[in-house]
């Protein structure tokens, strides 16, 4: 995932997983003098929630001597998640947030001159997402390589997930063992209900069949490899609005943002693309 001279931007949310990831990479980075570590927090504009996370992230970076940048939805897109939650139609706020946050992270990482963007997705997140994609019939997403997303275009910062094979329980334990402060209150806009059900199901299964999440993760990797060897590589082009790489004419984020300018045809396109 990493080269000795990488500039790694850690996506720091202020939660336990990203706090653990930042500490681990900070320890590693000191062994590689040409490498640099920076941190990036996305302020989605969620009142009563995000400001605490931003201040926790800032304190963490001050303590470790890491350069920290905040990018906000308001600055980048002219809209906050609170606005989105008020004005959304058939989609969950999480669907909008996920797409806009990916775009914000890429933009922030580019501003920091990063060569890699590290996110703190753990094993539980990865397996839940894969099962969620299967239940949505989204085969194309299942076939994407999960832990390392390779460079596709100059504007796209390669994403890595160093904790993708580490169970959530262990990242939590590590964060507590470090004595680091992290945010524990949940997002007021709620979570994807189906993901919550999958999470409960996997936890129950793991009690009776320890290691089952690792087995599912391996199966997904093999499935992904098999699909990659037979499927055509996806052709990327520049989004007609923002210039970001996308397999379509317009990227998902731009389509979503168009819905907030009250364009009803765009809203239908969004629901066809995302759930
Ligand atoms: Zn775009």
mmCIF file of C-alpha atoms and ligand atoms in Angstrom:
data_model
loop_
_atom_site.group_PDB
_atom_site.id
_atom_site.type_symbol
_atom_site.label_atom_id
_atom_site.label_comp_id
_atom_site.label_asym_id
_atom_site.label_seq_id
_atom_site.Cartn_x
_atom_site.Cartn_y
_atom_site.Cartn_z
ATOM 1 C CA UNK A 1 0.000 0.000 0.000
ATOM 2 C CA UNK A 2 2.807 2.411 0.850
ATOM 3 C CA UNK A 3 6.099 3.529 -0.735
ATOM 4 C CA UNK A 4 8.987 4.818 1.455
ATOM 5 C CA UNK A 5 8.648 8.353 0.030
ATOM 6 C CA UNK A 6 4.851 8.677 0.034
ATOM 7 C CA UNK A 7 3.033 11.717 1.369
ATOM 8 C CA UNK A 8 0.114 10.052 3.134
ATOM 9 C CA UNK A 9 -3.026 12.017 3.954
ATOM 10 C CA UNK A 10 -5.067 10.342 6.700
ATOM 11 C CA UNK A 11 -8.813 10.946 6.536
ATOM 12 C CA UNK A 12 -9.344 11.898 10.183
ATOM 13 C CA UNK A 13 -12.967 11.949 11.330
ATOM 14 C CA UNK A 14 -12.250 12.236 15.053
ATOM 15 C CA UNK A 15 -13.701 8.740 15.646
ATOM 16 C CA UNK A 16 -11.925 5.717 17.125
ATOM 17 C CA UNK A 17 -10.874 4.073 13.835
ATOM 18 C CA UNK A 18 -9.197 7.103 12.291
ATOM 19 C CA UNK A 19 -7.594 7.988 15.662
ATOM 20 C CA UNK A 20 -6.056 4.488 15.759
ATOM 21 C CA UNK A 21 -4.934 4.698 12.111
ATOM 22 C CA UNK A 22 -3.279 8.099 12.597
ATOM 23 C CA UNK A 23 -1.295 6.828 15.610
ATOM 24 C CA UNK A 24 -0.165 3.666 13.798
ATOM 25 C CA UNK A 25 0.962 5.554 10.663
ATOM 26 C CA UNK A 26 2.646 8.207 12.823
ATOM 27 C CA UNK A 27 4.776 5.486 14.469
ATOM 28 C CA UNK A 28 5.630 3.929 11.093
ATOM 29 C CA UNK A 29 6.378 7.199 9.348
ATOM 30 C CA UNK A 30 9.217 8.028 11.753
ATOM 31 C CA UNK A 31 11.142 5.014 10.402
ATOM 32 C CA UNK A 32 11.000 6.406 6.842
ATOM 33 C CA UNK A 33 12.560 9.890 6.708
ATOM 34 C CA UNK A 34 11.524 10.634 3.071
ATOM 35 C CA UNK A 35 7.849 9.903 3.923
ATOM 36 C CA UNK A 36 5.409 12.560 5.125
ATOM 37 C CA UNK A 37 2.198 12.219 7.093
ATOM 38 C CA UNK A 38 -0.595 14.815 6.960
ATOM 39 C CA UNK A 39 -4.218 14.702 8.136
ATOM 40 C CA UNK A 40 -7.460 15.794 6.592
ATOM 41 C CA UNK A 41 -10.869 16.314 8.204
ATOM 42 C CA UNK A 42 -14.082 16.850 6.255
ATOM 43 C CA UNK A 43 -16.576 19.216 7.873
ATOM 44 C CA UNK A 44 -19.914 18.091 6.408
ATOM 45 C CA UNK A 45 -21.798 20.862 8.191
ATOM 46 C CA UNK A 46 -23.673 18.830 10.830
ATOM 47 C CA UNK A 47 -24.506 21.101 13.742
ATOM 48 C CA UNK A 48 -23.936 19.780 17.258
ATOM 49 C CA UNK A 49 -21.763 16.968 15.913
ATOM 50 C CA UNK A 50 -18.977 17.921 13.538
ATOM 51 C CA UNK A 51 -17.474 20.838 15.494
ATOM 52 C CA UNK A 52 -16.510 18.496 18.369
ATOM 53 C CA UNK A 53 -14.912 16.079 15.897
ATOM 54 C CA UNK A 54 -12.951 18.877 14.205
ATOM 55 C CA UNK A 55 -11.591 20.112 17.536
ATOM 56 C CA UNK A 56 -10.653 16.547 18.656
ATOM 57 C CA UNK A 57 -8.871 16.005 15.311
ATOM 58 C CA UNK A 58 -7.020 19.319 15.600
ATOM 59 C CA UNK A 59 -5.831 18.533 19.173
ATOM 60 C CA UNK A 60 -4.691 15.062 18.102
ATOM 61 C CA UNK A 61 -2.581 16.515 15.252
ATOM 62 C CA UNK A 62 -1.131 19.247 17.499
ATOM 63 C CA UNK A 63 -0.060 16.597 20.003
ATOM 64 C CA UNK A 64 1.636 14.446 17.339
ATOM 65 C CA UNK A 65 3.049 17.377 15.322
ATOM 66 C CA UNK A 66 1.092 16.504 12.172
ATOM 67 C CA UNK A 67 -0.063 19.101 9.627
ATOM 68 C CA UNK A 68 -3.889 19.177 9.628
ATOM 69 C CA UNK A 69 -6.361 20.633 7.111
ATOM 70 C CA UNK A 70 -10.153 20.929 7.228
ATOM 71 C CA UNK A 71 -12.240 21.028 4.040
ATOM 72 C CA UNK A 72 -15.951 21.774 4.319
ATOM 73 C CA UNK A 73 -18.964 20.857 2.186
ATOM 74 C CA UNK A 74 -20.047 24.481 2.440
ATOM 75 C CA UNK A 75 -16.772 25.791 0.993
ATOM 76 C CA UNK A 76 -16.530 23.127 -1.733
ATOM 77 C CA UNK A 77 -20.181 22.625 -2.682
ATOM 78 C CA UNK A 78 -22.090 25.557 -1.187
ATOM 79 C CA UNK A 79 -24.307 23.183 0.799
ATOM 80 C CA UNK A 80 -24.164 21.596 4.293
ATOM 81 C CA UNK A 81 -25.379 18.129 5.332
ATOM 82 C CA UNK A 82 -27.997 19.825 7.523
ATOM 83 C CA UNK A 83 -29.347 21.507 4.322
ATOM 84 C CA UNK A 84 -29.257 18.148 2.509
ATOM 85 C CA UNK A 85 -31.139 16.371 5.324
ATOM 86 C CA UNK A 86 -33.831 19.083 5.239
ATOM 87 C CA UNK A 87 -34.240 19.095 1.460
ATOM 88 C CA UNK A 88 -33.628 15.495 0.405
ATOM 89 C CA UNK A 89 -36.320 13.506 -1.354
ATOM 90 C CA UNK A 90 -36.198 9.719 -1.599
ATOM 91 C CA UNK A 91 -32.567 9.145 -0.616
ATOM 92 C CA UNK A 92 -31.050 8.682 2.860
ATOM 93 C CA UNK A 93 -28.720 11.523 3.989
ATOM 94 C CA UNK A 94 -25.923 8.882 4.224
ATOM 95 C CA UNK A 95 -26.138 8.320 0.441
ATOM 96 C CA UNK A 96 -25.450 11.985 -0.259
ATOM 97 C CA UNK A 97 -22.847 12.275 2.478
ATOM 98 C CA UNK A 98 -20.840 9.281 1.234
ATOM 99 C CA UNK A 99 -20.578 10.577 -2.336
ATOM 100 C CA UNK A 100 -19.809 14.193 -1.371
ATOM 101 C CA UNK A 101 -17.292 13.119 1.289
ATOM 102 C CA UNK A 102 -15.332 11.001 -1.216
ATOM 103 C CA UNK A 103 -15.078 14.021 -3.493
ATOM 104 C CA UNK A 104 -14.097 16.315 -0.597
ATOM 105 C CA UNK A 105 -11.399 13.883 0.570
ATOM 106 C CA UNK A 106 -9.911 13.671 -2.917
ATOM 107 C CA UNK A 107 -9.877 17.467 -3.217
ATOM 108 C CA UNK A 108 -8.356 17.918 0.261
ATOM 109 C CA UNK A 109 -5.683 15.261 -0.353
ATOM 110 C CA UNK A 110 -4.753 16.988 -3.620
ATOM 111 C CA UNK A 111 -4.404 20.335 -1.835
ATOM 112 C CA UNK A 112 -2.056 18.711 0.693
ATOM 113 C CA UNK A 113 0.112 17.299 -2.110
ATOM 114 C CA UNK A 114 -0.659 13.735 -0.958
ATOM 115 C CA UNK A 115 0.385 10.713 -3.022
ATOM 116 C CA UNK A 116 -1.930 8.384 -1.020
ATOM 117 C CA UNK A 117 -5.166 8.898 0.851
ATOM 118 C CA UNK A 118 -5.552 6.530 3.822
ATOM 119 C CA UNK A 119 -9.031 5.872 5.188
ATOM 120 C CA UNK A 120 -9.763 3.972 8.421
ATOM 121 C CA UNK A 121 -12.326 1.477 7.118
ATOM 122 C CA UNK A 122 -12.032 -1.679 9.226
ATOM 123 C CA UNK A 123 -12.895 -5.315 8.461
ATOM 124 C CA UNK A 124 -16.479 -4.899 9.705
ATOM 125 C CA UNK A 125 -17.020 -1.852 7.439
ATOM 126 C CA UNK A 126 -15.620 -3.676 4.407
ATOM 127 C CA UNK A 127 -17.670 -6.842 4.864
ATOM 128 C CA UNK A 128 -20.852 -4.860 5.616
ATOM 129 C CA UNK A 129 -20.336 -2.772 2.461
ATOM 130 C CA UNK A 130 -19.754 -5.837 0.272
ATOM 131 C CA UNK A 131 -22.920 -7.540 1.567
ATOM 132 C CA UNK A 132 -24.840 -4.256 1.206
ATOM 133 C CA UNK A 133 -23.744 -4.003 -2.450
ATOM 134 C CA UNK A 134 -24.842 -7.599 -3.047
ATOM 135 C CA UNK A 135 -28.236 -6.921 -1.487
ATOM 136 C CA UNK A 136 -28.583 -3.855 -3.716
ATOM 137 C CA UNK A 137 -27.612 -5.913 -6.773
ATOM 138 C CA UNK A 138 -24.653 -3.604 -7.367
ATOM 139 C CA UNK A 139 -22.262 -6.154 -8.877
ATOM 140 C CA UNK A 140 -19.909 -3.557 -10.330
ATOM 141 C CA UNK A 141 -19.062 -2.212 -6.875
ATOM 142 C CA UNK A 142 -18.356 -5.711 -5.535
ATOM 143 C CA UNK A 143 -15.756 -6.211 -8.260
ATOM 144 C CA UNK A 144 -13.739 -3.131 -7.297
ATOM 145 C CA UNK A 145 -10.509 -3.887 -5.441
ATOM 146 C CA UNK A 146 -11.216 -2.934 -1.853
ATOM 147 C CA UNK A 147 -8.057 -2.246 0.124
ATOM 148 C CA UNK A 148 -6.022 -0.459 -2.553
ATOM 149 C CA UNK A 149 -7.741 1.678 -5.129
ATOM 150 C CA UNK A 150 -5.122 2.292 -7.767
ATOM 151 C CA UNK A 151 -4.473 5.518 -9.587
ATOM 152 C CA UNK A 152 -6.777 5.959 -12.554
ATOM 153 C CA UNK A 153 -6.215 9.604 -13.521
ATOM 154 C CA UNK A 154 -3.821 12.363 -12.556
ATOM 155 C CA UNK A 155 -6.536 14.130 -10.527
ATOM 156 C CA UNK A 156 -7.361 11.029 -8.538
ATOM 157 C CA UNK A 157 -5.365 10.360 -5.338
ATOM 158 C CA UNK A 158 -4.987 6.562 -4.815
ATOM 159 C CA UNK A 159 -6.906 5.432 -1.749
ATOM 160 C CA UNK A 160 -5.614 2.836 0.712
ATOM 161 C CA UNK A 161 -7.338 1.114 3.642
ATOM 162 C CA UNK A 162 -4.600 -0.127 5.986
ATOM 163 C CA UNK A 163 -7.119 -1.421 8.580
ATOM 164 C CA UNK A 164 -9.301 -3.312 6.082
ATOM 165 C CA UNK A 165 -8.434 -6.684 7.642
ATOM 166 C CA UNK A 166 -8.597 -5.537 11.284
ATOM 167 C CA UNK A 167 -11.868 -6.204 13.161
ATOM 168 C CA UNK A 168 -13.616 -3.143 14.597
ATOM 169 C CA UNK A 169 -13.236 -4.507 18.137
ATOM 170 C CA UNK A 170 -9.443 -4.386 17.750
ATOM 171 C CA UNK A 171 -9.266 -0.843 16.345
ATOM 172 C CA UNK A 172 -11.455 0.268 19.270
ATOM 173 C CA UNK A 173 -9.231 -1.521 21.772
ATOM 174 C CA UNK A 174 -6.128 0.089 20.210
ATOM 175 C CA UNK A 175 -7.662 3.569 20.429
ATOM 176 C CA UNK A 176 -8.493 3.018 24.124
ATOM 177 C CA UNK A 177 -5.035 1.529 24.827
ATOM 178 C CA UNK A 178 -3.377 4.647 23.317
ATOM 179 C CA UNK A 179 -5.431 6.794 25.681
ATOM 180 C CA UNK A 180 -6.417 9.002 22.752
ATOM 181 C CA UNK A 181 -9.587 11.082 22.940
ATOM 182 C CA UNK A 182 -12.160 10.338 20.230
ATOM 183 C CA UNK A 183 -15.740 11.214 19.412
ATOM 184 C CA UNK A 184 -18.361 8.729 20.625
ATOM 185 C CA UNK A 185 -21.689 10.446 19.884
ATOM 186 C CA UNK A 186 -23.457 9.142 16.756
ATOM 187 C CA UNK A 187 -24.344 11.291 13.747
ATOM 188 C CA UNK A 188 -27.762 12.987 14.330
ATOM 189 C CA UNK A 189 -28.816 12.243 10.728
ATOM 190 C CA UNK A 190 -28.804 8.519 11.531
ATOM 191 C CA UNK A 191 -27.358 5.594 9.653
ATOM 192 C CA UNK A 192 -28.291 3.365 6.774
ATOM 193 C CA UNK A 193 -30.927 1.001 8.246
ATOM 194 C CA UNK A 194 -29.971 -2.000 6.089
ATOM 195 C CA UNK A 195 -26.297 -1.615 7.025
ATOM 196 C CA UNK A 196 -27.350 -1.678 10.696
ATOM 197 C CA UNK A 197 -29.226 -4.949 10.164
ATOM 198 C CA UNK A 198 -26.240 -6.492 8.355
ATOM 199 C CA UNK A 199 -23.981 -5.407 11.214
ATOM 200 C CA UNK A 200 -26.198 -7.133 13.819
ATOM 201 C CA UNK A 201 -26.402 -10.270 11.668
ATOM 202 C CA UNK A 202 -22.593 -10.436 11.210
ATOM 203 C CA UNK A 203 -21.944 -9.914 14.921
ATOM 204 C CA UNK A 204 -24.332 -12.763 15.786
ATOM 205 C CA UNK A 205 -22.728 -15.032 13.187
ATOM 206 C CA UNK A 206 -19.245 -14.226 14.460
ATOM 207 C CA UNK A 207 -20.176 -15.292 17.989
ATOM 208 C CA UNK A 208 -21.166 -18.754 16.762
ATOM 209 C CA UNK A 209 -18.601 -18.987 13.943
ATOM 210 C CA UNK A 210 -15.478 -16.998 14.905
ATOM 211 C CA UNK A 211 -13.497 -15.719 11.917
ATOM 212 C CA UNK A 212 -16.449 -15.632 9.557
ATOM 213 C CA UNK A 213 -15.849 -11.966 8.641
ATOM 214 C CA UNK A 214 -12.303 -12.787 7.499
ATOM 215 C CA UNK A 215 -13.669 -15.672 5.415
ATOM 216 C CA UNK A 216 -16.237 -13.408 3.750
ATOM 217 C CA UNK A 217 -13.517 -10.784 3.121
ATOM 218 C CA UNK A 218 -11.295 -13.404 1.412
ATOM 219 C CA UNK A 219 -14.244 -14.589 -0.691
ATOM 220 C CA UNK A 220 -14.896 -11.033 -1.845
ATOM 221 C CA UNK A 221 -11.230 -10.592 -2.790
ATOM 222 C CA UNK A 222 -11.309 -13.801 -4.838
ATOM 223 C CA UNK A 223 -14.610 -12.840 -6.433
ATOM 224 C CA UNK A 224 -13.162 -9.442 -7.272
ATOM 225 C CA UNK A 225 -10.045 -11.002 -8.852
ATOM 226 C CA UNK A 226 -12.142 -13.425 -10.884
ATOM 227 C CA UNK A 227 -14.412 -10.640 -12.114
ATOM 228 C CA UNK A 228 -11.436 -8.396 -12.848
ATOM 229 C CA UNK A 229 -9.871 -11.030 -15.106
ATOM 230 C CA UNK A 230 -13.013 -11.436 -17.215
ATOM 231 C CA UNK A 231 -14.625 -7.980 -17.121
ATOM 232 C CA UNK A 232 -13.639 -5.036 -19.296
ATOM 233 C CA UNK A 233 -11.661 -2.326 -17.471
ATOM 234 C CA UNK A 234 -13.835 0.709 -16.780
ATOM 235 C CA UNK A 235 -13.025 3.694 -18.966
ATOM 236 C CA UNK A 236 -12.798 6.967 -17.041
ATOM 237 C CA UNK A 237 -13.247 10.435 -18.498
ATOM 238 C CA UNK A 238 -13.397 13.938 -17.034
ATOM 239 C CA UNK A 239 -16.758 14.996 -15.533
ATOM 240 C CA UNK A 240 -18.426 17.554 -17.810
ATOM 241 C CA UNK A 241 -19.022 19.858 -14.803
ATOM 242 C CA UNK A 242 -16.103 19.522 -12.337
ATOM 243 C CA UNK A 243 -13.435 17.642 -14.331
ATOM 244 C CA UNK A 244 -13.071 14.821 -11.766
ATOM 245 C CA UNK A 245 -12.588 11.312 -13.220
ATOM 246 C CA UNK A 246 -15.883 9.444 -13.728
ATOM 247 C CA UNK A 247 -17.112 6.494 -15.833
ATOM 248 C CA UNK A 248 -20.109 8.631 -16.929
ATOM 249 C CA UNK A 249 -20.517 12.091 -18.515
ATOM 250 C CA UNK A 250 -21.185 13.714 -15.145
ATOM 251 C CA UNK A 251 -19.878 12.474 -11.777
ATOM 252 C CA UNK A 252 -22.240 11.293 -9.023
ATOM 253 C CA UNK A 253 -21.419 14.275 -6.808
ATOM 254 C CA UNK A 254 -22.258 16.820 -9.534
ATOM 255 C CA UNK A 255 -25.538 15.035 -10.258
ATOM 256 C CA UNK A 256 -26.409 15.196 -6.556
ATOM 257 C CA UNK A 257 -25.467 18.845 -6.286
ATOM 258 C CA UNK A 258 -27.677 19.617 -9.274
ATOM 259 C CA UNK A 259 -30.661 18.254 -7.326
ATOM 260 C CA UNK A 260 -30.189 21.053 -4.802
ATOM 261 C CA UNK A 261 -30.650 23.591 -7.554
ATOM 262 C CA UNK A 262 -34.148 22.047 -7.823
ATOM 263 C CA UNK A 263 -33.653 20.201 -11.071
ATOM 264 C CA UNK A 264 -36.211 17.328 -10.912
ATOM 265 C CA UNK A 265 -34.714 15.380 -13.838
ATOM 266 C CA UNK A 266 -31.424 15.165 -11.934
ATOM 267 C CA UNK A 267 -33.151 13.713 -8.856
ATOM 268 C CA UNK A 268 -34.313 10.724 -10.894
ATOM 269 C CA UNK A 269 -30.793 10.161 -12.238
ATOM 270 C CA UNK A 270 -29.438 10.143 -8.679
ATOM 271 C CA UNK A 271 -31.844 7.489 -7.472
ATOM 272 C CA UNK A 272 -30.918 5.279 -10.436
ATOM 273 C CA UNK A 273 -27.210 5.625 -9.584
ATOM 274 C CA UNK A 274 -27.186 5.424 -5.802
ATOM 275 C CA UNK A 275 -28.991 3.931 -2.877
HETATM 276 ZN ZN1 LIG B 1 -18.357 16.354 -11.367
#
